[in-house]
Structures are given as structure tokens and as C-alpha cells.
Amino acid sequence: MTTGGYLTTHVLDTARGCPAAGLKIELFEIEGGARKPLAEAVTNADGRTAEPILPRGAFRPGHYELVFHAGRYFDAAGKAGGTPRFLDEIPIRFGIADGAAHYHVPLLLSPYGYSTYRGS
């Protein structure tokens, strides 16, 4: 039996009705207001990272931030909108309380809005 939690994410482009492939994501740990970089990944054709962005063994309770580079993604998709972009980098700060659980933080994305939640 495998123990220990892990963190995954998934990005869906709700404006185009498809997974957001090729979107850069950064993960930071927040300690005392400082951001410590932990991981960087790019979404695959399914809008997911190939591996958990915070795998078992590195996963622990604390405060974290995912930064989704939506502006670059929309530029590549030809859907950038105006200048400056309405959405560019989208930071999502969240807490992990249970070090043994699977945390999933998906992003539903369009050029002018987004939504997130704790998924499963």
C-alpha cells in the first residue's frame, strides 16, 4: 500500500472547449511570506502534467501557490485578446492540511475569467 499525499492539477480551456495543452505551471511553497520554487511543468495534450506536480515524498502540509501562465498559452492559441492581456499569470494560493491525501487543484480557463476548486 502506498502512503503519502500528492498534488495534481488539470487545465481546461472553457472558451475553446478543450484541454489546455502546452500551458506552463509553476509551484511554490509559501513560508513566512516568501515564495520558494518547488516545481515547473507544462501541460500535456490532456491539460494535465505528466506526473504529480508535487509527488509523494515531497508532499507535506503547508501553504502553496500554483502559477498558471495563461497569457503565453492564449498567445500560442491565437486568443490573446487585447493589450495588455486581461489575464496573464494566474496565481492560486491554497493550503494543504492533510499530508496523506490527494489534493487536486484544477483550473477552468478562458481569456476573461477562470475558476478553481479542490477536486479529487
JSON list of C-alpha atoms in Angstrom, two decimals:
[
{"chain": "A", "resi": 1, "resn": "MET", "atom": "CA", "xyz": [0.00, 0.00, 0.00]},
{"chain": "A", "resi": 2, "resn": "THR", "atom": "CA", "xyz": [1.36, 3.42, -0.99]},
{"chain": "A", "resi": 3, "resn": "THR", "atom": "CA", "xyz": [1.15, 6.17, 1.61]},
{"chain": "A", "resi": 4, "resn": "GLY", "atom": "CA", "xyz": [1.70, 9.89, 1.44]},
{"chain": "A", "resi": 5, "resn": "GLY", "atom": "CA", "xyz": [-0.22, 12.54, -0.38]},
{"chain": "A", "resi": 6, "resn": "TYR", "atom": "CA", "xyz": [0.43, 14.22, -3.68]},
{"chain": "A", "resi": 7, "resn": "LEU", "atom": "CA", "xyz": [-0.75, 17.24, -5.69]},
{"chain": "A", "resi": 8, "resn": "THR", "atom": "CA", "xyz": [-2.13, 17.22, -9.22]},
{"chain": "A", "resi": 9, "resn": "THR", "atom": "CA", "xyz": [-3.65, 19.83, -11.50]},
{"chain": "A", "resi": 10, "resn": "HIS", "atom": "CA", "xyz": [-5.62, 19.92, -14.73]},
{"chain": "A", "resi": 11, "resn": "VAL", "atom": "CA", "xyz": [-6.36, 22.90, -17.00]},
{"chain": "A", "resi": 12, "resn": "LEU", "atom": "CA", "xyz": [-9.40, 23.08, -19.27]},
{"chain": "A", "resi": 13, "resn": "ASP", "atom": "CA", "xyz": [-9.85, 25.87, -21.83]},
{"chain": "A", "resi": 14, "resn": "THR", "atom": "CA", "xyz": [-13.57, 26.59, -21.43]},
{"chain": "A", "resi": 15, "resn": "ALA", "atom": "CA", "xyz": [-13.56, 29.17, -24.26]},
{"chain": "A", "resi": 16, "resn": "ARG", "atom": "CA", "xyz": [-12.37, 26.60, -26.80]},
{"chain": "A", "resi": 17, "resn": "GLY", "atom": "CA", "xyz": [-13.94, 23.55, -25.14]},
{"chain": "A", "resi": 18, "resn": "CYS", "atom": "CA", "xyz": [-10.73, 21.53, -24.87]},
{"chain": "A", "resi": 19, "resn": "PRO", "atom": "CA", "xyz": [-7.82, 20.70, -22.55]},
{"chain": "A", "resi": 20, "resn": "ALA", "atom": "CA", "xyz": [-5.24, 23.49, -22.30]},
{"chain": "A", "resi": 21, "resn": "ALA", "atom": "CA", "xyz": [-2.17, 21.77, -23.77]},
{"chain": "A", "resi": 22, "resn": "GLY", "atom": "CA", "xyz": [1.22, 23.48, -23.56]},
{"chain": "A", "resi": 23, "resn": "LEU", "atom": "CA", "xyz": [0.42, 25.70, -20.57]},
{"chain": "A", "resi": 24, "resn": "LYS", "atom": "CA", "xyz": [3.35, 26.37, -18.22]},
{"chain": "A", "resi": 25, "resn": "ILE", "atom": "CA", "xyz": [2.70, 25.91, -14.49]},
{"chain": "A", "resi": 26, "resn": "GLU", "atom": "CA", "xyz": [4.98, 26.78, -11.59]},
{"chain": "A", "resi": 27, "resn": "LEU", "atom": "CA", "xyz": [4.61, 25.56, -7.99]},
{"chain": "A", "resi": 28, "resn": "PHE", "atom": "CA", "xyz": [5.89, 27.49, -4.99]},
{"chain": "A", "resi": 29, "resn": "GLU", "atom": "CA", "xyz": [5.88, 26.79, -1.27]},
{"chain": "A", "resi": 30, "resn": "ILE", "atom": "CA", "xyz": [4.95, 29.86, 0.81]},
{"chain": "A", "resi": 31, "resn": "GLU", "atom": "CA", "xyz": [6.84, 30.22, 4.08]},
{"chain": "A", "resi": 32, "resn": "GLY", "atom": "CA", "xyz": [6.76, 33.43, 6.10]},
{"chain": "A", "resi": 33, "resn": "GLY", "atom": "CA", "xyz": [5.54, 35.33, 3.04]},
{"chain": "A", "resi": 34, "resn": "ALA", "atom": "CA", "xyz": [8.46, 34.14, 0.89]},
{"chain": "A", "resi": 35, "resn": "ARG", "atom": "CA", "xyz": [7.94, 32.03, -2.25]},
{"chain": "A", "resi": 36, "resn": "LYS", "atom": "CA", "xyz": [10.23, 29.02, -2.61]},
{"chain": "A", "resi": 37, "resn": "PRO", "atom": "CA", "xyz": [10.16, 27.43, -6.10]},
{"chain": "A", "resi": 38, "resn": "LEU", "atom": "CA", "xyz": [9.41, 23.70, -5.98]},
{"chain": "A", "resi": 39, "resn": "ALA", "atom": "CA", "xyz": [8.45, 22.58, -9.47]},
{"chain": "A", "resi": 40, "resn": "GLU", "atom": "CA", "xyz": [7.71, 23.63, -13.03]},
{"chain": "A", "resi": 41, "resn": "ALA", "atom": "CA", "xyz": [5.75, 21.70, -15.64]},
{"chain": "A", "resi": 42, "resn": "VAL", "atom": "CA", "xyz": [3.92, 22.08, -18.94]},
{"chain": "A", "resi": 43, "resn": "THR", "atom": "CA", "xyz": [0.51, 20.55, -19.52]},
{"chain": "A", "resi": 44, "resn": "ASN", "atom": "CA", "xyz": [0.19, 17.66, -21.96]},
{"chain": "A", "resi": 45, "resn": "ALA", "atom": "CA", "xyz": [-2.49, 17.08, -24.63]},
{"chain": "A", "resi": 46, "resn": "ASP", "atom": "CA", "xyz": [-4.99, 16.21, -21.85]},
{"chain": "A", "resi": 47, "resn": "GLY", "atom": "CA", "xyz": [-4.30, 19.50, -19.99]},
{"chain": "A", "resi": 48, "resn": "ARG", "atom": "CA", "xyz": [-2.51, 17.65, -17.18]},
{"chain": "A", "resi": 49, "resn": "THR", "atom": "CA", "xyz": [1.08, 17.44, -16.02]},
{"chain": "A", "resi": 50, "resn": "ALA", "atom": "CA", "xyz": [2.77, 14.12, -16.86]},
{"chain": "A", "resi": 51, "resn": "GLU", "atom": "CA", "xyz": [3.45, 13.43, -13.16]},
{"chain": "A", "resi": 52, "resn": "PRO", "atom": "CA", "xyz": [2.01, 14.89, -9.97]},
{"chain": "A", "resi": 53, "resn": "ILE", "atom": "CA", "xyz": [3.34, 18.44, -9.68]},
{"chain": "A", "resi": 54, "resn": "LEU", "atom": "CA", "xyz": [4.11, 17.70, -6.02]},
{"chain": "A", "resi": 55, "resn": "PRO", "atom": "CA", "xyz": [4.77, 13.95, -5.72]},
{"chain": "A", "resi": 56, "resn": "ARG", "atom": "CA", "xyz": [4.70, 11.60, -2.76]},
{"chain": "A", "resi": 57, "resn": "GLY", "atom": "CA", "xyz": [7.80, 12.15, -0.69]},
{"chain": "A", "resi": 58, "resn": "ALA", "atom": "CA", "xyz": [7.89, 15.91, -1.36]},
{"chain": "A", "resi": 59, "resn": "PHE", "atom": "CA", "xyz": [4.28, 16.46, -0.25]},
{"chain": "A", "resi": 60, "resn": "ARG", "atom": "CA", "xyz": [3.69, 17.96, 3.20]},
{"chain": "A", "resi": 61, "resn": "PRO", "atom": "CA", "xyz": [1.20, 20.25, 4.94]},
{"chain": "A", "resi": 62, "resn": "GLY", "atom": "CA", "xyz": [1.73, 23.96, 4.37]},
{"chain": "A", "resi": 63, "resn": "HIS", "atom": "CA", "xyz": [0.89, 26.88, 2.11]},
{"chain": "A", "resi": 64, "resn": "TYR", "atom": "CA", "xyz": [1.45, 26.68, -1.64]},
{"chain": "A", "resi": 65, "resn": "GLU", "atom": "CA", "xyz": [0.94, 28.68, -4.81]},
{"chain": "A", "resi": 66, "resn": "LEU", "atom": "CA", "xyz": [0.37, 27.42, -8.34]},
{"chain": "A", "resi": 67, "resn": "VAL", "atom": "CA", "xyz": [1.05, 29.99, -11.07]},
{"chain": "A", "resi": 68, "resn": "PHE", "atom": "CA", "xyz": [-0.63, 29.28, -14.40]},
{"chain": "A", "resi": 69, "resn": "HIS", "atom": "CA", "xyz": [0.92, 31.13, -17.35]},
{"chain": "A", "resi": 70, "resn": "ALA", "atom": "CA", "xyz": [-2.35, 31.72, -19.19]},
{"chain": "A", "resi": 71, "resn": "GLY", "atom": "CA", "xyz": [-1.16, 34.69, -21.26]},
{"chain": "A", "resi": 72, "resn": "ARG", "atom": "CA", "xyz": [1.50, 32.69, -23.08]},
{"chain": "A", "resi": 73, "resn": "TYR", "atom": "CA", "xyz": [-0.99, 29.88, -23.63]},
{"chain": "A", "resi": 74, "resn": "PHE", "atom": "CA", "xyz": [-3.60, 32.22, -25.15]},
{"chain": "A", "resi": 75, "resn": "ASP", "atom": "CA", "xyz": [-0.92, 33.89, -27.32]},
{"chain": "A", "resi": 76, "resn": "ALA", "atom": "CA", "xyz": [0.04, 30.47, -28.74]},
{"chain": "A", "resi": 77, "resn": "ALA", "atom": "CA", "xyz": [-3.64, 29.62, -29.31]},
{"chain": "A", "resi": 78, "resn": "GLY", "atom": "CA", "xyz": [-4.24, 32.94, -31.12]},
{"chain": "A", "resi": 79, "resn": "LYS", "atom": "CA", "xyz": [-6.73, 34.04, -28.45]},
{"chain": "A", "resi": 80, "resn": "ALA", "atom": "CA", "xyz": [-4.73, 36.68, -26.60]},
{"chain": "A", "resi": 81, "resn": "GLY", "atom": "CA", "xyz": [-7.40, 39.38, -26.61]},
{"chain": "A", "resi": 82, "resn": "GLY", "atom": "CA", "xyz": [-6.33, 42.99, -26.12]},
{"chain": "A", "resi": 83, "resn": "THR", "atom": "CA", "xyz": [-3.10, 44.54, -24.96]},
{"chain": "A", "resi": 84, "resn": "PRO", "atom": "CA", "xyz": [-2.42, 44.41, -22.13]},
{"chain": "A", "resi": 85, "resn": "ARG", "atom": "CA", "xyz": [-3.96, 40.98, -21.58]},
{"chain": "A", "resi": 86, "resn": "PHE", "atom": "CA", "xyz": [-6.87, 40.80, -19.15]},
{"chain": "A", "resi": 87, "resn": "LEU", "atom": "CA", "xyz": [-5.40, 37.58, -17.67]},
{"chain": "A", "resi": 88, "resn": "ASP", "atom": "CA", "xyz": [-1.71, 36.76, -17.81]},
{"chain": "A", "resi": 89, "resn": "GLU", "atom": "CA", "xyz": [-0.26, 34.86, -14.86]},
{"chain": "A", "resi": 90, "resn": "ILE", "atom": "CA", "xyz": [-2.91, 33.37, -12.58]},
{"chain": "A", "resi": 91, "resn": "PRO", "atom": "CA", "xyz": [-1.72, 32.65, -9.01]},
{"chain": "A", "resi": 92, "resn": "ILE", "atom": "CA", "xyz": [-3.77, 30.25, -6.89]},
{"chain": "A", "resi": 93, "resn": "ARG", "atom": "CA", "xyz": [-2.74, 30.14, -3.21]},
{"chain": "A", "resi": 94, "resn": "PHE", "atom": "CA", "xyz": [-4.01, 27.26, -1.13]},
{"chain": "A", "resi": 95, "resn": "GLY", "atom": "CA", "xyz": [-3.25, 25.26, 1.98]},
{"chain": "A", "resi": 96, "resn": "ILE", "atom": "CA", "xyz": [-2.57, 21.58, 2.43]},
{"chain": "A", "resi": 97, "resn": "ALA", "atom": "CA", "xyz": [-3.70, 20.27, 5.80]},
{"chain": "A", "resi": 98, "resn": "ASP", "atom": "CA", "xyz": [-3.65, 16.50, 5.29]},
{"chain": "A", "resi": 99, "resn": "GLY", "atom": "CA", "xyz": [-0.22, 15.20, 4.32]},
{"chain": "A", "resi": 100, "resn": "ALA", "atom": "CA", "xyz": [-1.64, 11.79, 3.36]},
{"chain": "A", "resi": 101, "resn": "ALA", "atom": "CA", "xyz": [-4.36, 13.00, 0.95]},
{"chain": "A", "resi": 102, "resn": "HIS", "atom": "CA", "xyz": [-4.53, 13.58, -2.79]},
{"chain": "A", "resi": 103, "resn": "TYR", "atom": "CA", "xyz": [-5.06, 17.28, -3.48]},
{"chain": "A", "resi": 104, "resn": "HIS", "atom": "CA", "xyz": [-6.22, 18.19, -6.98]},
{"chain": "A", "resi": 105, "resn": "VAL", "atom": "CA", "xyz": [-6.36, 21.87, -7.99]},
{"chain": "A", "resi": 106, "resn": "PRO", "atom": "CA", "xyz": [-7.92, 22.19, -11.46]},
{"chain": "A", "resi": 107, "resn": "LEU", "atom": "CA", "xyz": [-8.27, 25.42, -13.43]},
{"chain": "A", "resi": 108, "resn": "LEU", "atom": "CA", "xyz": [-11.16, 26.20, -15.76]},
{"chain": "A", "resi": 109, "resn": "LEU", "atom": "CA", "xyz": [-9.84, 28.95, -18.01]},
{"chain": "A", "resi": 110, "resn": "SER", "atom": "CA", "xyz": [-10.92, 31.49, -20.62]},
{"chain": "A", "resi": 111, "resn": "PRO", "atom": "CA", "xyz": [-9.24, 34.74, -21.77]},
{"chain": "A", "resi": 112, "resn": "TYR", "atom": "CA", "xyz": [-11.52, 36.78, -19.47]},
{"chain": "A", "resi": 113, "resn": "GLY", "atom": "CA", "xyz": [-12.18, 34.56, -16.47]},
{"chain": "A", "resi": 114, "resn": "TYR", "atom": "CA", "xyz": [-11.23, 31.45, -14.52]},
{"chain": "A", "resi": 115, "resn": "SER", "atom": "CA", "xyz": [-12.45, 29.19, -11.77]},
{"chain": "A", "resi": 116, "resn": "THR", "atom": "CA", "xyz": [-10.83, 26.64, -9.48]},
{"chain": "A", "resi": 117, "resn": "TYR", "atom": "CA", "xyz": [-11.81, 24.27, -6.69]},
{"chain": "A", "resi": 118, "resn": "ARG", "atom": "CA", "xyz": [-10.44, 21.35, -4.72]},
{"chain": "A", "resi": 119, "resn": "GLY", "atom": "CA", "xyz": [-11.08, 18.35, -6.91]},
{"chain": "A", "resi": 120, "resn": "SER", "atom": "CA", "xyz": [-10.49, 14.66, -6.45]}
]
